[in-house]
């Protein structure tokens, strides 16, 4: 089955069919593990919504019934708040990436979650299946940190909430980072103006809001990209407000934000404001999302090695087809961390042997 990826510039007129990406068995195992984790979440509402969101062909609730006119209204609202720079077609395409059955009551992802990257190419987990690997690692990190902080303080941590936040935080990368024919992904818009962050973060919040998930989950999810203290609190409030606009939800009535002396602020639900009201799970979730630091460096190192070794296997890194036919396949099968670890250990010969094995199986 072919997936549709659209150029942001030509979004309204010219669909481009992207090649079917190679998805390794290890990515499918990570995806299954995420689904199993979702089934074990303790809160019934969060569990049901998360299981559904990780199911193939799930309905994108924040896009349900949204017409072209409706998109224009929402982008205009975002621009009026300074959350996007303009109301042009590229901005609209960045806020509303391509979906299947757009405008219907049940639009769905244009590419499978299991085939999505965890980031753009040359960033981190930038290969087919990188998303489930990235999410699984972050979820496991959050679970481990929850246990450590619970032991340290002698007080329990809601580890299920931290896990749910990890599953939801990067969920929208399957929507944002869609594969194009040249092996790159659609570019990601930043949303939030001066407090901007990647669209995947805001759109993931929009989806959890559209599913009417609790403020405790949505706010914890929003803490992924910064700790909500000092200037960070204003950033989180901005992302929640922008997400609510896109989700067509009143963030105050829903309990995500409240009126403060300087405008909308995070609703911690206990009468406090700023850092005095932050619950521990927000900090833990923020810390658990830091795996990109290691994985980003590993991917850059792996790219350097693969570009050097590619001619040995009949591929030119400067020629179209290198990404989809060699680079993505090797990274999907081995992972950047394994490649970097082998080379740093001085065992490039073993790496070459493993790539040879992929070629022998007809993958390259």
Coordinates of N, CA, C and O in Angstrom, one line a residue, residues 108-266:
X108 N -8.0 9.8 9.2 CA -7.0 8.9 9.8 C -5.6 9.3 9.4 O -5.4 10.1 8.4
X109 N -4.5 8.7 10.0 CA -3.2 9.0 9.7 C -2.9 8.5 8.2 O -3.4 7.5 7.8
X110 N -2.1 9.3 7.5 CA -1.8 9.0 6.1 C -0.6 8.0 6.1 O -0.3 7.5 5.0
X111 N 0.0 7.7 7.2 CA 1.0 6.7 7.2 C 0.9 5.9 8.6 O 0.4 6.5 9.5
X112 N 1.2 4.7 8.6 CA 1.1 3.9 9.9 C 2.0 4.5 11.0 O 3.1 4.9 10.7
X113 N 1.5 4.4 12.2 CA 2.3 4.8 13.3 C 3.6 4.1 13.4 O 4.7 4.6 13.6
X114 N 3.6 2.8 13.1 CA 4.8 1.9 13.2 C 5.8 2.3 12.2 O 7.0 1.9 12.3
X115 N 5.5 2.9 11.1 CA 6.4 3.3 10.0 C 7.0 4.7 10.2 O 7.9 5.1 9.4
X116 N 6.5 5.4 11.2 CA 6.9 6.8 11.3 C 8.3 7.0 12.0 O 8.7 6.1 12.8
X117 N 9.0 8.0 11.7 CA 10.3 8.3 12.3 C 10.0 9.0 13.7 O 9.0 9.6 13.9
X118 N 11.1 8.9 14.5 CA 11.0 9.6 15.8 C 11.4 11.1 15.7 O 11.3 11.9 16.6
X119 N 11.9 11.5 14.5 CA 12.3 12.8 14.2 C 12.7 12.9 12.8 O 12.7 11.9 12.0
X120 N 13.0 14.1 12.3 CA 13.4 14.3 10.9 C 14.7 13.6 10.6 O 15.5 13.3 11.6
X121 N 15.0 13.3 9.4 CA 16.3 12.6 9.0 C 17.5 13.4 9.5 O 17.5 14.7 9.5
X122 N 18.5 12.7 10.1 CA 19.7 13.3 10.7 C 19.4 14.1 12.0 O 20.3 14.8 12.5
X123 N 18.3 13.8 12.6 CA 18.0 14.4 13.9 C 18.2 13.3 15.0 O 19.3 13.0 15.4
X124 N 17.1 12.6 15.3 CA 17.2 11.4 16.2 C 16.1 10.5 15.8 O 14.9 10.9 15.5
X125 N 16.4 9.2 15.7 CA 15.4 8.2 15.3 C 14.7 8.5 14.0 O 13.6 8.3 13.8
X126 N 15.5 9.1 13.1 CA 15.0 9.6 11.8 C 15.0 8.5 10.7 O 15.7 8.6 9.7
X127 N 14.3 7.4 11.0 CA 14.2 6.3 10.0 C 12.8 5.6 10.3 O 12.2 5.8 11.3
X128 N 12.3 4.9 9.3 CA 11.0 4.2 9.5 C 11.1 3.3 10.7 O 11.9 2.5 10.8
X129 N 10.1 3.5 11.6 CA 10.0 2.7 12.8 C 10.8 3.3 13.9 O 10.8 2.8 15.1
X130 N 11.4 4.5 13.7 CA 12.1 5.2 14.8 C 11.2 5.7 15.9 O 11.6 5.8 17.0
X131 N 9.9 6.0 15.5 CA 9.0 6.5 16.5 C 8.6 5.5 17.6 O 8.7 5.9 18.8
X132 N 8.2 4.3 17.2 CA 7.9 3.4 18.3 C 9.1 3.1 19.2 O 9.0 2.9 20.4
X133 N 10.3 3.1 18.6 CA 11.6 2.8 19.4 C 11.8 4.0 20.3 O 12.1 3.8 21.5
X134 N 11.6 5.2 19.9 CA 11.8 6.4 20.7 C 10.8 6.5 21.8 O 11.1 6.7 23.0
X135 N 9.5 6.2 21.5 CA 8.5 6.3 22.5 C 8.7 5.2 23.6 O 8.5 5.4 24.8
X136 N 9.1 4.0 23.1 CA 9.3 2.9 24.0 C 10.4 3.2 25.0 O 10.3 2.9 26.2
X137 N 11.5 3.8 24.5 CA 12.6 4.1 25.3 C 12.2 5.2 26.4 O 12.5 5.1 27.6
X138 N 11.5 6.2 25.9 CA 11.1 7.3 26.8 C 10.1 6.8 27.9 O 10.2 7.2 29.0
X139 N 9.2 5.9 27.5 CA 8.2 5.3 28.4 C 9.0 4.5 29.5 O 8.7 4.6 30.7
X140 N 9.9 3.7 29.1 CA 10.7 2.9 30.0 C 11.5 3.8 30.9 O 11.7 3.5 32.1
X141 N 12.1 4.9 30.4 CA 12.9 5.8 31.2 C 12.0 6.4 32.3 O 12.4 6.6 33.4
X142 N 10.8 6.8 31.9 CA 9.8 7.4 32.8 C 9.4 6.5 33.9 O 9.3 6.9 35.1
X143 N 9.2 5.2 33.6 CA 8.9 4.2 34.6 C 10.0 4.0 35.6 O 9.8 3.9 36.8
X144 N 11.3 4.0 35.0 CA 12.4 3.8 35.9 C 12.6 5.0 36.8 O 12.9 4.9 38.0
X145 N 12.5 6.2 36.2 CA 12.6 7.4 37.0 C 11.5 7.5 38.1 O 11.8 8.0 39.2
X146 N 10.3 7.1 37.8 CA 9.2 7.1 38.7 C 9.6 6.3 39.9 O 9.4 6.7 41.1
X147 N 10.1 5.1 39.7 CA 10.5 4.2 40.8 C 11.6 4.9 41.6 O 11.6 4.8 42.9
X148 N 12.6 5.5 41.0 CA 13.7 6.1 41.7 C 13.3 7.3 42.6 O 13.7 7.4 43.7
X149 N 12.4 8.1 42.0 CA 12.0 9.3 42.8 C 11.0 8.9 43.9 O 10.9 9.5 44.9
X150 N 10.2 7.8 43.6 CA 9.4 7.3 44.7 C 10.2 6.8 45.9 O 9.9 7.1 47.0
X151 N 11.3 6.1 45.6 CA 12.2 5.6 46.6 C 12.9 6.7 47.3 O 13.0 6.8 48.6
X152 N 13.3 7.7 46.5 CA 14.1 8.9 47.1 C 13.2 9.7 48.1 O 13.7 10.0 49.2
X153 N 12.0 9.9 47.7 CA 11.1 10.7 48.6 C 10.3 9.9 49.6 O 9.8 10.5 50.6
X154 N 10.3 8.6 49.4 CA 9.5 7.8 50.3 C 8.0 8.1 50.1 O 7.2 7.8 51.0
X155 N 7.6 8.6 48.9 CA 6.2 8.8 48.6 C 6.0 8.3 47.2 O 6.8 8.4 46.3
X156 N 4.8 7.8 46.9 CA 4.5 7.2 45.6 C 4.5 8.3 44.5 O 4.1 9.4 44.7
X157 N 4.8 7.8 43.3 CA 4.7 8.6 42.1 C 3.7 7.9 41.2 O 3.6 6.6 41.2
X158 N 2.9 8.6 40.5 CA 1.9 8.0 39.6 C 2.6 7.6 38.3 O 2.6 8.3 37.3
X159 N 3.2 6.5 38.4 CA 4.0 6.0 37.2 C 3.2 5.7 36.0 O 3.6 5.9 34.9
X160 N 1.9 5.4 36.2 CA 1.0 5.1 35.1 C 0.8 6.4 34.3 O 0.7 6.5 33.1
X161 N 0.6 7.5 35.1 CA 0.4 8.8 34.5 C 1.7 9.2 33.7 O 1.6 9.8 32.5
X162 N 2.9 9.0 34.2 CA 4.1 9.3 33.5 C 4.2 8.5 32.2 O 4.6 9.0 31.2
X163 N 3.8 7.2 32.3 CA 3.9 6.4 31.1 C 2.9 6.9 30.0 O 3.2 6.9 28.8
X164 N 1.7 7.2 30.5 CA 0.7 7.7 29.5 C 1.1 9.0 28.9 O 1.0 9.2 27.7
X165 N 1.8 9.9 29.6 CA 2.3 11.1 29.1 C 3.3 10.9 28.0 O 3.4 11.5 26.9
X166 N 4.2 9.9 28.2 CA 5.2 9.5 27.3 C 4.6 8.9 26.0 O 5.0 9.2 24.9
X167 N 3.5 8.1 26.1 CA 2.9 7.6 25.0 C 2.2 8.6 24.1 O 2.2 8.6 22.9
X168 N 1.6 9.7 24.8 CA 0.9 10.7 24.1 C 1.8 11.8 23.5 O 1.5 12.4 22.5
X169 N 2.9 12.1 24.2 CA 3.7 13.3 23.9 C 4.1 13.2 22.4 O 4.0 14.2 21.7
X170 N 4.7 12.2 21.9 CA 5.3 12.1 20.6 C 4.3 11.4 19.6 O 4.7 11.2 18.4
X171 N 3.1 11.1 20.0 CA 2.1 10.4 19.2 C 1.9 11.1 17.8 O 1.9 10.5 16.8
X172 N 1.9 12.5 17.8 CA 1.6 13.2 16.6 C 2.8 13.3 15.6 O 2.6 13.8 14.5
X173 N 3.9 12.7 16.0 CA 5.0 12.6 15.0 C 4.6 11.8 13.8 O 5.1 12.0 12.7
X174 N 3.7 10.8 14.0 CA 3.2 10.0 12.9 C 2.4 10.9 11.9 O 2.4 10.6 10.7
X175 N 1.9 11.9 12.4 CA 1.1 12.9 11.6 C 2.0 13.9 11.0 O 1.9 14.3 9.8
X176 N 3.0 14.4 11.7 CA 3.8 15.5 11.3 C 5.0 15.1 10.3 O 5.2 15.6 9.3
X177 N 5.7 14.0 10.7 CA 6.9 13.6 10.0 C 6.5 12.5 8.9 O 6.9 11.4 9.1
X178 N 5.8 12.9 7.9 CA 5.4 12.0 6.9 C 6.5 11.8 5.8 O 7.1 12.8 5.4
X179 N 6.7 10.6 5.4 CA 7.8 10.3 4.4 C 7.4 10.8 3.0 O 6.3 10.7 2.6
X180 N 8.4 11.4 2.4 CA 8.3 11.8 1.0 C 9.1 10.9 0.1 O 9.9 10.1 0.6
X181 N 9.0 11.1 -1.2 CA 9.6 10.1 -2.1 C 11.1 10.1 -2.0 O 11.7 9.1 -2.4
X182 N 11.7 11.2 -1.6 CA 13.2 11.3 -1.6 C 13.8 10.8 -0.3 O 15.0 10.8 -0.1
X183 N 12.9 10.3 0.6 CA 13.4 9.7 1.8 C 13.5 10.7 3.0 O 13.9 10.4 4.1
X184 N 13.1 12.0 2.7 CA 13.0 13.0 3.8 C 11.6 13.0 4.3 O 10.7 12.3 3.8
X185 N 11.4 13.8 5.3 CA 10.0 14.0 5.8 C 9.5 15.4 5.5 O 10.3 16.3 5.2
X186 N 8.2 15.6 5.7 CA 7.6 16.9 5.6 C 8.3 17.8 6.7 O 8.6 17.3 7.8
X187 N 8.5 19.0 6.4 CA 9.1 19.9 7.4 C 8.1 20.2 8.5 O 6.9 20.1 8.3
X188 N 8.7 20.4 9.7 CA 7.8 20.7 10.9 C 7.7 22.1 11.2 O 8.7 22.9 11.3
X189 N 6.5 22.6 11.4 CA 6.2 24.0 11.7 C 6.5 24.2 13.2 O 6.2 23.2 14.0
X190 N 6.9 25.3 13.6 CA 7.0 25.7 15.1 C 5.7 26.5 15.4 O 5.3 27.3 14.7
X191 N 5.1 26.1 16.5 CA 3.9 26.8 17.0 C 4.1 27.3 18.4 O 4.7 26.7 19.2
X192 N 3.7 28.6 18.5 CA 3.8 29.2 19.9 C 4.6 30.5 19.9 O 4.8 31.1 20.9
X193 N 5.0 31.0 18.7 CA 5.7 32.3 18.6 C 7.0 32.3 19.4 O 7.8 31.4 19.2
X194 N 7.1 33.3 20.3 CA 8.4 33.4 21.0 C 8.5 32.2 22.0 O 9.7 31.9 22.3
X195 N 7.4 31.6 22.3 CA 7.5 30.4 23.2 C 7.3 29.1 22.3 O 6.8 28.1 22.8
X196 N 7.7 29.2 21.1 CA 7.4 28.1 20.1 C 8.1 26.8 20.4 O 9.1 26.7 21.0
X197 N 7.4 25.7 19.9 CA 8.0 24.4 19.9 C 7.5 23.7 18.7 O 6.6 24.2 17.9
X198 N 8.0 22.4 18.5 CA 7.6 21.7 17.3 C 6.1 21.4 17.2 O 5.5 21.1 18.3
X199 N 5.6 21.4 16.0 CA 4.1 21.1 15.9 C 3.7 19.8 16.5 O 2.6 19.7 17.0
X200 N 4.6 18.8 16.4 CA 4.2 17.5 17.0 C 3.7 17.6 18.4 O 2.8 16.9 18.8
X201 N 4.4 18.4 19.2 CA 4.1 18.5 20.6 C 2.7 19.1 20.8 O 1.9 18.6 21.6
X202 N 2.5 20.2 20.1 CA 1.2 20.9 20.2 C 0.0 20.1 19.6 O -1.0 20.0 20.2
X203 N 0.3 19.4 18.5 CA -0.8 18.6 17.9 C -1.1 17.4 18.7 O -2.3 16.9 18.8
X204 N -0.1 16.8 19.4 CA -0.4 15.7 20.3 C -1.3 16.2 21.5 O -2.2 15.4 21.9
X205 N -1.0 17.4 22.0 CA -1.9 17.9 23.0 C -3.3 18.2 22.5 O -4.3 17.9 23.2
X206 N -3.4 18.7 21.2 CA -4.7 18.9 20.6 C -5.5 17.6 20.6 O -6.7 17.6 20.9
X207 N -4.8 16.5 20.2 CA -5.5 15.2 20.1 C -6.0 14.7 21.5 O -7.1 14.3 21.7
X208 N -5.2 14.9 22.5 CA -5.6 14.4 23.9 C -6.7 15.3 24.4 O -7.6 14.8 25.1
X209 N -6.7 16.6 24.1 CA -7.7 17.5 24.5 C -9.0 17.1 23.8 O -10.1 17.1 24.4
X210 N -9.0 16.9 22.5 CA -10.2 16.5 21.7 C -10.8 15.3 22.2 O -12.0 15.0 22.1
X211 N -10.0 14.4 22.8 CA -10.5 13.2 23.4 C -10.9 13.4 24.9 O -11.3 12.4 25.6
X212 N -10.9 14.6 25.3 CA -11.4 15.0 26.6 C -10.7 14.3 27.8 O -11.2 13.9 28.8
X213 N -9.3 14.2 27.6 CA -8.5 13.6 28.7 C -8.3 14.6 29.8 O -8.4 15.8 29.6
X214 N -8.0 14.1 31.0 CA -8.0 14.9 32.2 C -6.9 15.9 32.1 O -5.9 15.7 31.5
X215 N -7.1 17.0 32.8 CA -6.1 18.1 32.9 C -4.8 17.5 33.5 O -3.7 17.9 33.1
X216 N -4.9 16.6 34.4 CA -3.6 16.0 35.0 C -2.8 15.3 33.9 O -1.6 15.4 33.9
X217 N -3.4 14.6 33.0 CA -2.7 13.9 31.9 C -2.2 14.9 30.9 O -1.0 14.9 30.5
X218 N -3.1 15.8 30.5 CA -2.7 16.8 29.4 C -1.6 17.7 29.8 O -0.7 18.0 29.1
X219 N -1.7 18.2 31.1 CA -0.7 19.1 31.6 C 0.7 18.4 31.7 O 1.7 18.9 31.4
X220 N 0.6 17.1 32.3 CA 1.8 16.4 32.4 C 2.4 16.1 31.0 O 3.7 16.2 30.8
X221 N 1.6 15.8 30.0 CA 2.1 15.6 28.6 C 2.7 16.9 28.1 O 3.8 16.8 27.5
X222 N 2.2 18.1 28.5 CA 2.7 19.3 28.0 C 4.1 19.7 28.6 O 4.8 20.5 28.0
X223 N 4.4 19.0 29.7 CA 5.7 19.3 30.3 C 6.9 18.7 29.6 O 8.1 18.9 30.1
X224 N 6.7 17.9 28.6 CA 7.8 17.1 28.0 C 8.9 18.0 27.5 O 10.1 17.7 27.7
X225 N 8.6 19.2 26.9 CA 9.7 20.0 26.3 C 10.3 21.0 27.2 O 11.2 21.7 26.9
X226 N 9.7 21.2 28.4 CA 10.4 22.1 29.4 C 9.8 21.8 30.8 O 8.6 21.5 30.9
X227 N 10.6 22.1 31.8 CA 10.0 22.0 33.2 C 9.2 23.3 33.4 O 9.6 24.4 33.0
X228 N 8.0 23.1 33.9 CA 7.0 24.2 34.0 C 7.3 25.2 35.2 O 6.4 25.4 36.1
X229 N 8.5 25.7 35.3 CA 8.9 26.7 36.3 C 9.5 27.9 35.7 O 10.1 27.8 34.6
X230 N 9.4 29.0 36.3 CA 9.9 30.3 35.7 C 9.3 30.5 34.3 O 8.1 30.4 34.1
X231 N 10.2 30.8 33.4 CA 9.8 31.0 32.0 C 9.2 29.8 31.4 O 8.4 29.9 30.5
X232 N 9.6 28.6 31.9 CA 9.0 27.4 31.4 C 7.5 27.3 31.6 O 6.8 26.7 30.8
X233 N 7.0 27.8 32.7 CA 5.6 27.8 32.9 C 4.8 28.5 31.9 O 3.8 28.1 31.4
X234 N 5.4 29.7 31.4 CA 4.7 30.5 30.4 C 4.7 29.7 29.0 O 3.8 29.8 28.3
X235 N 5.8 29.0 28.8 CA 5.9 28.2 27.6 C 4.8 27.1 27.6 O 4.1 26.9 26.6
X236 N 4.7 26.4 28.7 CA 3.7 25.3 28.7 C 2.3 25.9 28.6 O 1.5 25.3 27.9
X237 N 2.1 27.0 29.2 CA 0.7 27.6 29.1 C 0.4 28.0 27.6 O -0.7 27.8 27.1
X238 N 1.5 28.5 26.9 CA 1.3 28.9 25.5 C 1.0 27.6 24.7 O 0.0 27.7 23.8
X239 N 1.7 26.5 24.9 CA 1.4 25.3 24.1 C 0.0 24.8 24.4 O -0.6 24.3 23.5
X240 N -0.4 24.9 25.6 CA -1.8 24.4 26.0 C -2.8 25.3 25.3 O -3.8 24.8 24.8
X241 N -2.6 26.6 25.3 CA -3.6 27.5 24.7 C -3.6 27.2 23.2 O -4.7 27.2 22.6
X242 N -2.5 27.1 22.5 CA -2.4 26.9 21.1 C -3.1 25.5 20.7 O -3.9 25.4 19.8
X243 N -2.8 24.5 21.5 CA -3.4 23.2 21.3 C -4.9 23.3 21.4 O -5.7 22.6 20.7
X244 N -5.4 24.0 22.4 CA -6.8 24.1 22.6 C -7.5 24.8 21.4 O -8.6 24.5 21.0
X245 N -6.9 25.8 20.8 CA -7.4 26.5 19.7 C -7.6 25.5 18.5 O -8.7 25.4 17.9
X246 N -6.6 24.7 18.3 CA -6.6 23.7 17.2 C -7.6 22.6 17.5 O -8.3 22.1 16.6
X247 N -7.8 22.2 18.8 CA -8.7 21.2 19.2 C -10.2 21.7 19.3 O -11.1 20.9 19.5
X248 N -10.3 23.0 19.2 CA -11.6 23.6 19.3 C -12.2 23.4 20.7 O -13.4 23.0 20.8
X249 N -11.4 23.6 21.7 CA -11.7 23.3 23.1 C -11.5 24.6 23.9 O -10.5 25.3 23.6
X250 N -12.4 24.9 24.8 CA -12.1 26.0 25.7 C -11.2 25.5 26.8 O -11.6 24.7 27.7
X251 N -9.9 26.0 26.9 CA -9.0 25.4 27.8 C -9.3 25.8 29.3 O -8.9 25.0 30.2
X252 N -10.0 26.8 29.5 CA -10.4 27.2 30.9 C -11.5 26.3 31.4 O -11.5 25.7 32.5
X253 N -12.6 26.2 30.6 CA -13.7 25.3 30.9 C -13.3 23.9 31.1 O -13.8 23.1 31.9
X254 N -12.3 23.4 30.2 CA -11.8 22.1 30.3 C -10.9 21.8 31.5 O -10.6 20.7 31.8
X255 N -10.4 22.9 32.1 CA -9.5 22.8 33.3 C -8.1 22.7 33.0 O -7.3 22.5 33.9
X256 N -7.6 23.0 31.8 CA -6.2 23.0 31.5 C -5.5 24.3 31.8 O -4.4 24.3 32.3
X257 N -6.2 25.4 31.7 CA -5.7 26.7 32.0 C -6.7 27.5 32.9 O -7.8 27.1 33.0
X258 N -6.2 28.5 33.5 CA -7.1 29.4 34.3 C -6.6 30.9 34.1 O -5.5 31.1 33.7
X259 N -7.5 31.8 34.4 CA -7.1 33.2 34.4 C -6.2 33.5 35.5 O -6.5 33.3 36.7
X260 N -5.1 34.2 35.1 CA -4.1 34.6 36.1 C -3.9 36.1 36.1 O -4.5 36.8 35.2
X261 N -3.1 36.7 36.9 CA -2.9 38.1 36.9 C -2.3 38.6 35.6 O -2.5 39.8 35.2
X262 N -1.6 37.8 34.9 CA -0.9 38.2 33.6 C -1.5 37.5 32.4 O -0.8 37.4 31.4
X263 N -2.7 36.9 32.5 CA -3.3 36.2 31.4 C -3.5 34.7 31.8 O -3.5 34.4 33.0
X264 N -3.6 33.9 30.8 CA -3.8 32.5 31.1 C -2.6 31.8 31.7 O -1.5 32.1 31.2
X265 N -2.8 30.9 32.6 CA -1.7 30.2 33.2 C -2.1 28.8 33.5 O -3.3 28.4 33.4
X266 N -1.2 27.9 33.7 CA -1.5 26.5 33.9 C -2.4 26.3 35.1 O -2.2 26.9 36.2

